[in-house]
Coordinates of C-alpha atoms and ligand atoms in Angstrom, one line a residue:
M130 CA -141.6 0.4 -49.9
S131 CA -139.1 -1.3 -47.6
E132 CA -135.5 -1.0 -48.5
D133 CA -134.4 -4.4 -47.2
G134 CA -132.6 -5.5 -50.3
F135 CA -135.3 -4.1 -52.5
W136 CA -138.0 -6.7 -52.6
G137 CA -135.4 -9.4 -52.3
L138 CA -134.3 -8.9 -55.9
D139 CA -130.8 -9.1 -57.2
L140 CA -130.9 -5.7 -58.9
D141 CA -127.2 -5.9 -59.8
S142 CA -127.7 -8.9 -62.1
I143 CA -130.9 -7.5 -63.5
V144 CA -128.9 -4.4 -64.5
K145 CA -126.0 -6.5 -65.9
E146 CA -128.4 -8.3 -68.1
H147 CA -130.8 -5.5 -69.1
G148 CA -128.9 -2.3 -68.7
T149 CA -130.2 1.1 -67.4
P150 CA -132.4 3.0 -67.3
T151 CA -134.8 0.2 -66.4
Y152 CA -138.2 0.1 -64.7
V153 CA -138.9 -2.7 -62.2
V154 CA -142.4 -3.3 -61.0
N155 CA -143.2 -5.6 -58.1
L156 CA -146.4 -7.4 -58.9
D157 CA -146.7 -8.8 -55.4
L158 CA -146.9 -5.3 -54.1
V159 CA -149.6 -4.4 -56.7
E160 CA -151.5 -7.4 -55.4
K161 CA -151.1 -6.2 -51.8
N162 CA -152.3 -2.7 -52.7
F163 CA -155.3 -4.2 -54.5
E164 CA -156.2 -6.3 -51.5
A165 CA -155.6 -3.4 -49.1
L166 CA -158.0 -1.2 -51.0
S167 CA -160.6 -4.0 -51.5
S168 CA -160.6 -5.1 -47.9
T169 CA -160.9 -1.4 -46.7
V170 CA -163.9 -0.8 -49.0
R171 CA -165.5 -4.2 -48.3
R172 CA -165.8 -3.3 -44.7
I173 CA -167.8 -0.2 -45.7
Y174 CA -169.8 -1.5 -48.6
S175 CA -169.8 -4.9 -50.2
R176 CA -171.2 -4.2 -53.6
F177 CA -168.3 -2.6 -55.4
K178 CA -166.1 -2.9 -58.5
I179 CA -162.6 -1.8 -59.0
F180 CA -161.7 -0.6 -62.5
Y181 CA -157.9 0.0 -62.5
A182 CA -157.0 3.3 -64.3
V183 CA -154.8 1.9 -67.1
K184 CA -153.2 5.3 -67.7
A185 CA -151.2 4.9 -64.5
N186 CA -149.3 1.9 -66.0
P187 CA -150.7 0.2 -69.1
L188 CA -148.6 -3.1 -69.0
I189 CA -150.7 -6.0 -70.1
T190 CA -149.0 -8.0 -67.3
I191 CA -150.5 -5.7 -64.7
L192 CA -153.9 -5.8 -66.4
K193 CA -153.8 -9.6 -66.2
L194 CA -153.0 -9.5 -62.6
V195 CA -155.8 -7.0 -61.9
R196 CA -158.2 -9.3 -63.8
E197 CA -157.0 -12.3 -61.7
L198 CA -157.7 -10.3 -58.6
G199 CA -161.3 -9.6 -59.7
G200 CA -160.8 -6.1 -61.0
G201 CA -161.5 -4.4 -64.4
A202 CA -160.0 -1.7 -66.4
E203 CA -160.8 2.0 -66.8
V204 CA -159.6 3.0 -70.3
V205 CA -159.5 6.3 -72.2
S206 CA -158.2 5.3 -75.6
M207 CA -158.1 2.7 -78.3
G208 CA -154.6 1.7 -77.1
E209 CA -155.8 1.1 -73.5
L210 CA -158.9 -0.7 -74.7
E211 CA -156.8 -3.1 -76.8
A212 CA -154.3 -3.6 -74.0
S213 CA -157.3 -4.6 -71.8
R214 CA -158.6 -7.0 -74.4
R215 CA -155.2 -8.6 -74.8
A216 CA -155.0 -9.1 -71.0
G217 CA -158.2 -11.2 -71.4
L218 CA -160.7 -8.7 -69.9
N219 CA -164.1 -9.0 -71.4
G220 CA -166.4 -6.0 -72.3
G221 CA -168.2 -6.1 -68.9
E222 CA -164.8 -5.6 -67.2
V223 CA -163.9 -2.4 -69.0
L224 CA -165.1 1.2 -68.5
F225 CA -164.5 3.8 -71.2
N226 CA -163.8 7.3 -70.0
G227 CA -162.2 10.5 -71.3
P228 CA -163.3 14.0 -72.4
G229 CA -162.4 13.5 -76.1
K230 CA -163.4 10.1 -77.3
T231 CA -163.5 9.8 -81.1
E232 CA -166.3 8.2 -83.1
V233 CA -164.0 5.3 -83.9
E234 CA -163.1 4.8 -80.2
I235 CA -166.8 5.0 -79.2
E236 CA -167.8 2.4 -81.8
A237 CA -165.0 0.1 -80.8
A238 CA -165.9 0.4 -77.1
I239 CA -169.6 -0.3 -77.7
G240 CA -168.7 -3.1 -80.1
F241 CA -166.6 -4.6 -77.4
G242 CA -169.6 -4.4 -75.0
V243 CA -168.0 -2.2 -72.4
Y244 CA -169.7 -1.9 -69.0
S245 CA -170.3 1.8 -69.7
V246 CA -169.2 4.6 -71.9
N247 CA -169.2 7.6 -69.6
V248 CA -170.1 10.6 -71.7
E249 CA -169.0 14.2 -71.0
S250 CA -171.2 16.2 -73.3
V251 CA -174.6 16.1 -75.1
E252 CA -172.7 16.0 -78.4
E253 CA -170.8 13.0 -77.3
L254 CA -174.1 11.3 -76.3
M255 CA -175.3 11.9 -79.8
T256 CA -172.1 10.3 -81.2
V257 CA -172.7 7.3 -78.9
R258 CA -176.3 7.1 -80.3
K259 CA -175.1 7.0 -83.9
A260 CA -172.5 4.3 -83.1
A261 CA -175.2 2.3 -81.3
E262 CA -177.5 2.7 -84.4
R263 CA -174.8 1.5 -86.7
L264 CA -174.1 -1.5 -84.5
R265 CA -177.8 -2.1 -83.9
V266 CA -177.4 -2.3 -80.1
K267 CA -178.4 -0.4 -77.1
A268 CA -175.4 1.5 -75.7
R269 CA -174.7 1.3 -72.0
V270 CA -173.9 4.9 -71.0
G271 CA -172.8 6.7 -67.8
F272 CA -172.8 10.4 -67.2
R273 CA -169.5 12.0 -66.1
V274 CA -170.5 15.0 -64.0
N275 CA -168.4 17.9 -62.9
P276 CA -168.5 17.8 -59.1
G277 CA -167.3 21.4 -58.7
V278 CA -164.5 20.6 -56.2
K279 CA -161.2 22.4 -56.3
A280 CA -159.1 19.7 -54.7
A281 CA -155.9 20.6 -52.8
T282 CA -153.4 19.1 -55.2
H283 CA -151.1 20.1 -57.9
K284 CA -153.1 22.4 -60.3
Y285 CA -152.6 20.0 -63.2
L286 CA -154.0 17.2 -61.1
A287 CA -157.2 18.9 -59.9
L288 CA -159.8 17.9 -62.5
G289 CA -163.2 18.3 -60.9
F290 CA -163.3 22.1 -60.3
Q291 CA -166.1 24.3 -61.7
G292 CA -165.3 25.3 -65.3
S293 CA -162.8 22.5 -65.9
K294 CA -163.0 20.7 -69.2
F295 CA -164.2 17.5 -67.5
G296 CA -167.7 16.3 -67.2
L297 CA -171.2 17.7 -67.5
D298 CA -172.3 20.7 -65.5
A299 CA -175.8 20.6 -63.9
K300 CA -177.5 22.1 -66.9
S301 CA -176.0 19.9 -69.6
Y302 CA -176.4 16.9 -67.4
R303 CA -180.1 17.4 -67.3
A304 CA -180.2 17.9 -71.0
A305 CA -178.2 14.7 -71.5
L306 CA -180.5 12.7 -69.3
H307 CA -183.6 14.0 -71.2
E308 CA -181.9 13.1 -74.4
A309 CA -181.1 9.6 -73.1
K310 CA -184.7 9.1 -72.0
R311 CA -186.1 10.3 -75.4
T312 CA -184.5 7.6 -77.6
R313 CA -184.4 3.8 -77.2
R314 CA -180.7 3.5 -78.1
F315 CA -179.4 3.9 -74.6
L316 CA -179.3 2.0 -71.4
P317 CA -178.5 4.7 -68.8
M318 CA -176.3 2.9 -66.3
G319 CA -174.7 5.3 -63.9
V320 CA -173.2 8.6 -62.8
Q321 CA -169.4 9.2 -62.6
M322 CA -167.0 11.8 -61.3
H323 CA -163.4 12.2 -60.5
V324 CA -162.3 14.9 -58.2
G325 CA -158.6 14.8 -59.2
S326 CA -155.4 13.0 -58.4
Q327 CA -153.1 13.0 -55.4
V328 CA -156.0 13.9 -53.1
F329 CA -155.3 13.9 -49.4
R330 CA -158.0 16.1 -48.0
E331 CA -161.1 14.2 -46.6
S332 CA -163.2 17.3 -47.4
D333 CA -162.3 17.1 -51.1
F334 CA -163.5 13.5 -51.3
Q335 CA -166.5 14.3 -49.2
K336 CA -167.6 17.4 -51.2
G337 CA -167.2 15.5 -54.4
F338 CA -169.3 12.5 -53.1
L339 CA -172.1 14.8 -51.7
N340 CA -172.3 16.7 -55.0
L341 CA -172.4 13.4 -56.8
L342 CA -175.4 12.3 -54.8
R343 CA -177.2 15.5 -56.0
F344 CA -176.6 14.3 -59.5
V345 CA -177.8 10.8 -58.6
N346 CA -181.1 12.3 -57.4
V347 CA -181.5 14.2 -60.7
F348 CA -180.9 10.9 -62.5
K349 CA -183.7 9.2 -60.5
S350 CA -186.1 12.1 -61.0
V351 CA -185.6 12.4 -64.7
L352 CA -185.3 8.7 -65.6
G353 CA -187.6 7.3 -63.0
F354 CA -185.1 4.7 -61.7
P355 CA -181.9 4.7 -59.8
P356 CA -178.5 4.3 -61.4
E357 CA -177.1 0.8 -61.5
F358 CA -173.6 2.2 -60.6
I359 CA -172.2 5.2 -58.9
D360 CA -168.6 5.8 -59.9
I361 CA -166.4 7.9 -57.6
G362 CA -163.3 7.9 -59.8
G363 CA -159.8 7.6 -58.4
G364 CA -157.5 10.0 -56.7
I365 CA -156.2 8.3 -53.5
G366 CA -152.9 10.0 -52.9
L367 CA -149.5 8.4 -52.5
N368 CA -147.1 10.1 -50.0
Y369 CA -143.9 10.4 -52.1
E370 CA -141.9 11.0 -49.0
T371 CA -142.8 7.6 -47.5
G372 CA -144.2 5.6 -50.4
D373 CA -147.4 5.0 -48.5
T374 CA -151.1 5.5 -49.3
S375 CA -152.6 4.8 -45.9
I376 CA -153.2 8.5 -44.9
S377 CA -155.2 9.2 -48.0
L378 CA -156.9 5.8 -48.0
N379 CA -158.1 6.4 -44.5
R380 CA -159.6 9.8 -45.4
F381 CA -161.0 8.4 -48.6
S382 CA -162.7 5.6 -46.6
R383 CA -164.2 8.0 -44.0
A384 CA -165.7 10.0 -46.8
L385 CA -166.9 6.8 -48.5
S386 CA -168.7 5.6 -45.3
K387 CA -170.6 8.9 -45.2
L388 CA -171.5 8.5 -48.8
V389 CA -172.9 5.0 -48.7
N390 CA -174.7 5.7 -45.4
N391 CA -176.3 8.9 -46.8
P392 CA -180.1 8.5 -47.1
D393 CA -179.9 9.5 -50.7
W394 CA -177.6 6.5 -51.6
P395 CA -179.7 4.1 -53.6
D396 CA -180.0 0.6 -52.1
G397 CA -178.2 -2.1 -54.1
T398 CA -176.3 0.3 -56.3
T399 CA -172.8 -0.8 -57.4
L400 CA -170.0 1.4 -56.1
V401 CA -167.4 1.8 -58.8
M402 CA -163.9 3.1 -58.2
E403 CA -161.1 3.9 -60.7
P404 CA -157.9 3.8 -58.7
G405 CA -154.6 4.1 -60.6
R406 CA -151.7 5.4 -58.4
A407 CA -153.0 3.7 -55.2
L408 CA -152.5 0.3 -56.9
V409 CA -149.2 0.7 -58.7
G410 CA -147.5 3.9 -57.6
N411 CA -145.2 2.5 -54.9
A412 CA -144.7 -0.8 -56.7
G413 CA -142.2 0.6 -59.3
I414 CA -138.6 1.7 -59.2
L415 CA -136.4 3.2 -62.0
L416 CA -132.9 1.9 -62.0
T417 CA -130.3 4.4 -63.3
R418 CA -126.5 4.6 -63.4
V419 CA -124.4 7.6 -62.6
L420 CA -122.7 8.7 -65.8
Y421 CA -120.6 11.5 -64.5
V422 CA -119.9 13.3 -61.2
K423 CA -118.9 16.9 -61.5
E424 CA -118.7 20.1 -59.5
S425 CA -120.1 23.3 -61.0
N426 CA -119.5 26.6 -59.1
G427 CA -119.7 24.8 -55.7
R428 CA -122.6 22.5 -56.6
L429 CA -122.0 18.8 -56.8
W430 CA -123.8 17.2 -59.7
A431 CA -124.4 13.5 -60.5
I432 CA -125.5 13.1 -64.1
V433 CA -127.5 9.9 -64.4
D434 CA -128.6 8.0 -67.5
A435 CA -132.4 8.3 -66.8
G436 CA -133.9 11.6 -68.0
M437 CA -137.2 13.4 -68.1
N438 CA -138.2 11.5 -71.2
D439 CA -138.0 8.3 -69.1
F440 CA -139.7 9.7 -66.1
M441 CA -141.3 13.2 -66.4
R442 CA -143.2 13.7 -63.1
T443 CA -140.5 15.8 -61.6
A444 CA -140.1 18.0 -64.7
L445 CA -143.8 18.4 -65.2
Y446 CA -145.1 18.7 -61.6
G447 CA -142.0 19.5 -59.6
V448 CA -142.5 16.4 -57.5
K449 CA -139.5 15.0 -55.8
H450 CA -139.2 11.2 -55.7
R451 CA -137.0 9.4 -53.2
V452 CA -133.7 8.1 -54.5
V453 CA -131.5 5.4 -52.9
S454 CA -128.0 4.5 -53.9
L455 CA -127.6 0.7 -54.5
T456 CA -123.8 0.7 -54.7
P457 CA -122.4 0.3 -51.2
R458 CA -119.8 3.0 -50.4
R459 CA -118.1 4.2 -47.3
G460 CA -117.9 7.8 -46.5
R461 CA -119.9 10.8 -45.3
P462 CA -123.1 11.3 -47.2
V463 CA -122.9 14.4 -49.5
K464 CA -125.5 16.5 -51.2
Y465 CA -125.8 15.8 -54.9
A466 CA -128.0 17.4 -57.5
L467 CA -129.2 14.6 -59.8
G468 CA -129.6 15.6 -63.4
G469 CA -130.5 13.6 -66.5
P470 CA -129.0 13.6 -69.9
V471 CA -131.8 15.6 -71.6
C472 CA -131.0 19.1 -72.7
E473 CA -133.4 21.0 -70.5
S474 CA -132.9 22.5 -67.1
S475 CA -136.1 20.8 -65.9
D476 CA -134.4 17.5 -66.4
V477 CA -133.3 17.4 -62.8
F478 CA -134.7 14.9 -60.2
G479 CA -133.7 17.1 -57.2
E480 CA -131.1 17.4 -54.5
Y481 CA -130.3 14.3 -52.5
V482 CA -128.0 13.5 -49.6
L483 CA -126.3 10.3 -50.7
P484 CA -123.2 8.2 -49.9
P485 CA -120.3 9.3 -52.1
L486 CA -121.2 8.6 -55.7
K487 CA -118.8 7.5 -58.5
K488 CA -119.2 7.0 -62.2
G489 CA -121.1 3.7 -62.8
D490 CA -122.9 3.6 -59.4
L491 CA -126.4 2.3 -59.4
L492 CA -129.3 4.4 -58.1
A493 CA -133.0 3.8 -57.8
L494 CA -135.7 6.4 -58.1
L495 CA -138.6 5.2 -56.0
D496 CA -142.4 5.1 -56.3
V497 CA -142.5 5.5 -60.1
G498 CA -144.9 2.7 -60.8
A499 CA -147.7 5.1 -61.7
Y500 CA -147.4 7.7 -64.4
G501 CA -143.8 6.7 -65.0
C502 CA -143.3 4.5 -68.1
S503 CA -146.9 5.5 -69.2
M504 CA -145.7 9.1 -69.6
S505 CA -142.3 8.4 -71.1
S506 CA -141.3 9.7 -74.5
N507 CA -138.6 9.7 -77.1
Y508 CA -137.6 13.2 -76.5
N509 CA -133.9 13.9 -77.4
G510 CA -134.0 10.8 -79.6
R511 CA -134.0 8.5 -76.6
P512 CA -135.5 5.0 -76.7
R513 CA -137.9 4.3 -73.9
P514 CA -136.7 2.0 -71.0
P515 CA -137.9 -1.6 -70.5
T516 CA -140.1 -2.7 -67.6
L517 CA -139.2 -5.9 -65.8
V518 CA -141.8 -7.3 -63.4
S519 CA -141.2 -9.5 -60.4
R520 CA -143.8 -11.9 -59.0
L521 CA -143.1 -14.4 -56.3
G522 CA -139.3 -14.0 -56.7
R523 CA -139.3 -14.5 -60.4
V524 CA -138.4 -11.7 -62.8
H525 CA -139.4 -11.3 -66.4
V526 CA -139.3 -8.6 -69.1
A527 CA -142.9 -7.3 -69.4
E528 CA -141.9 -4.6 -72.0
R529 CA -138.5 -4.7 -73.8
R530 CA -136.3 -1.7 -74.3
E531 CA -137.2 0.3 -77.3
T532 CA -134.6 0.3 -80.1
I533 CA -133.3 3.1 -82.3
D534 CA -135.1 1.4 -85.2
D535 CA -138.3 1.4 -83.2
I536 CA -138.1 5.2 -82.8
L537 CA -137.1 6.0 -86.4
R538 CA -139.3 3.4 -88.1
R539 CA -142.3 5.7 -88.7
Q540 CA -140.3 8.3 -90.7
A541 CA -140.2 8.5 -94.4
V542 CA -137.2 10.3 -95.9
G543 CA -138.4 11.9 -99.2
Ligands
LIG137 N1 -160.3 8.2 -63.3 C1 -160.2 9.2 -64.1 C2 -161.3 9.7 -64.8 C3 -158.9 9.9 -64.2 O1 -158.8 10.9 -65.0 C4 -157.8 9.4 -63.4 C5 -156.5 10.1 -63.5 C6 -158.0 8.3 -62.6 C7 -159.3 7.7 -62.5 C8 -156.9 7.7 -61.8 O2 -156.5 8.6 -60.8 P1 -155.5 8.1 -59.7 O3 -156.2 7.1 -58.8 O4 -154.3 7.5 -60.3 O5 -155.1 9.4 -59.0 N2 -149.9 12.2 -64.6 C9 -150.4 12.6 -63.2 C10 -151.7 12.0 -62.9 C11 -152.8 12.4 -63.8 C12 -154.1 11.6 -63.5 C13 -155.2 11.9 -64.5 N3 -156.4 11.2 -64.2 C14 -149.3 12.3 -62.2 O6 -148.2 11.8 -62.6 O7 -149.4 12.5 -61.0

């Protein structure tokens, strides 16, 4: 993200009107990211579909934009399915994933006519069958396989390693295919995998893709026809030091070329991708004010009004996000530790060299468009921040700030 006036927005008046902490998402940048990915992939293989991973940022406004751009939604819950529906996506534009789908979710997904329910166990396939029987339809199913790749990323973000909870291993995959062949309730559509998130190593993508092709061959040999789609998941990494995805995107696309040019790649198959972070990660900032500046045993602290409940990536994965000060001040930059208001020592965003800070100064935490507001909570009794979106210079509230009433509403005092 460029720092020239921050996307041309008047952040001071935004904050005057809406307060802090506040997320701002730049939809023009989401569009640019979408186009960058599409044009890169189009040069390699023209028959593809992008299903945006809604978990990265579930704003209906973003889903509407993705739909306008020709994309669909990858969802993993009833909430995400409903958000997609409200964004105007139809069944064929939604892909249902996740290792623990409930019967209710499966039935809703099939009833909605999703492109595919990607199953992760034989038991889940049986649950899909029952739902299809109840609805008297054939269920379009995909098979999420475990690619057996230990991606070089944070250990919580590596999902495709052998023995992980995700996907079918080779043996259960075969069993699932045979089961799908045996009954008439299924339309076996495709094979899917996801190596993990924040992937930067070409070999991680490549190993995953090659293993996926082995599963594709088994699909063909058991069912007698090639899959209609091959889904390579998401995972393109965002460099949080620069706010840029191009390094990972280049490596991803090199691995992708090898995949679609492999003799085992079935002609005419649709390539499916499920990017999350690559589309929205660098398009969001979190505005926060300095509440207090203090020194503690020689360390200078700025306590800000955004905490780990608003943005938990640093507390959870130890990732440092860039911070800029938006209040112009003269003077030599100083090192500050930035801490939030939450009563945990993990509620610290890191150490930053910034121009001298004073109470009330405005800061922005960068690259928080993915897994920011979607992972926020009410911890410490804190209402979640609003998200404002900007598009072609106009700003609107896409999600209002939560109120104290919102967070206490569900309680019954006996
Ligand atoms: N497809 C599947 C099946 C996934 O599980 C995920 C993310 C994606 C696609 C999108 O991955 P992406 O393109 O965004 O890397 N909370 C973590 C990220 C967890 C991602 C989980 N799965 C974070 O803040 O980094």
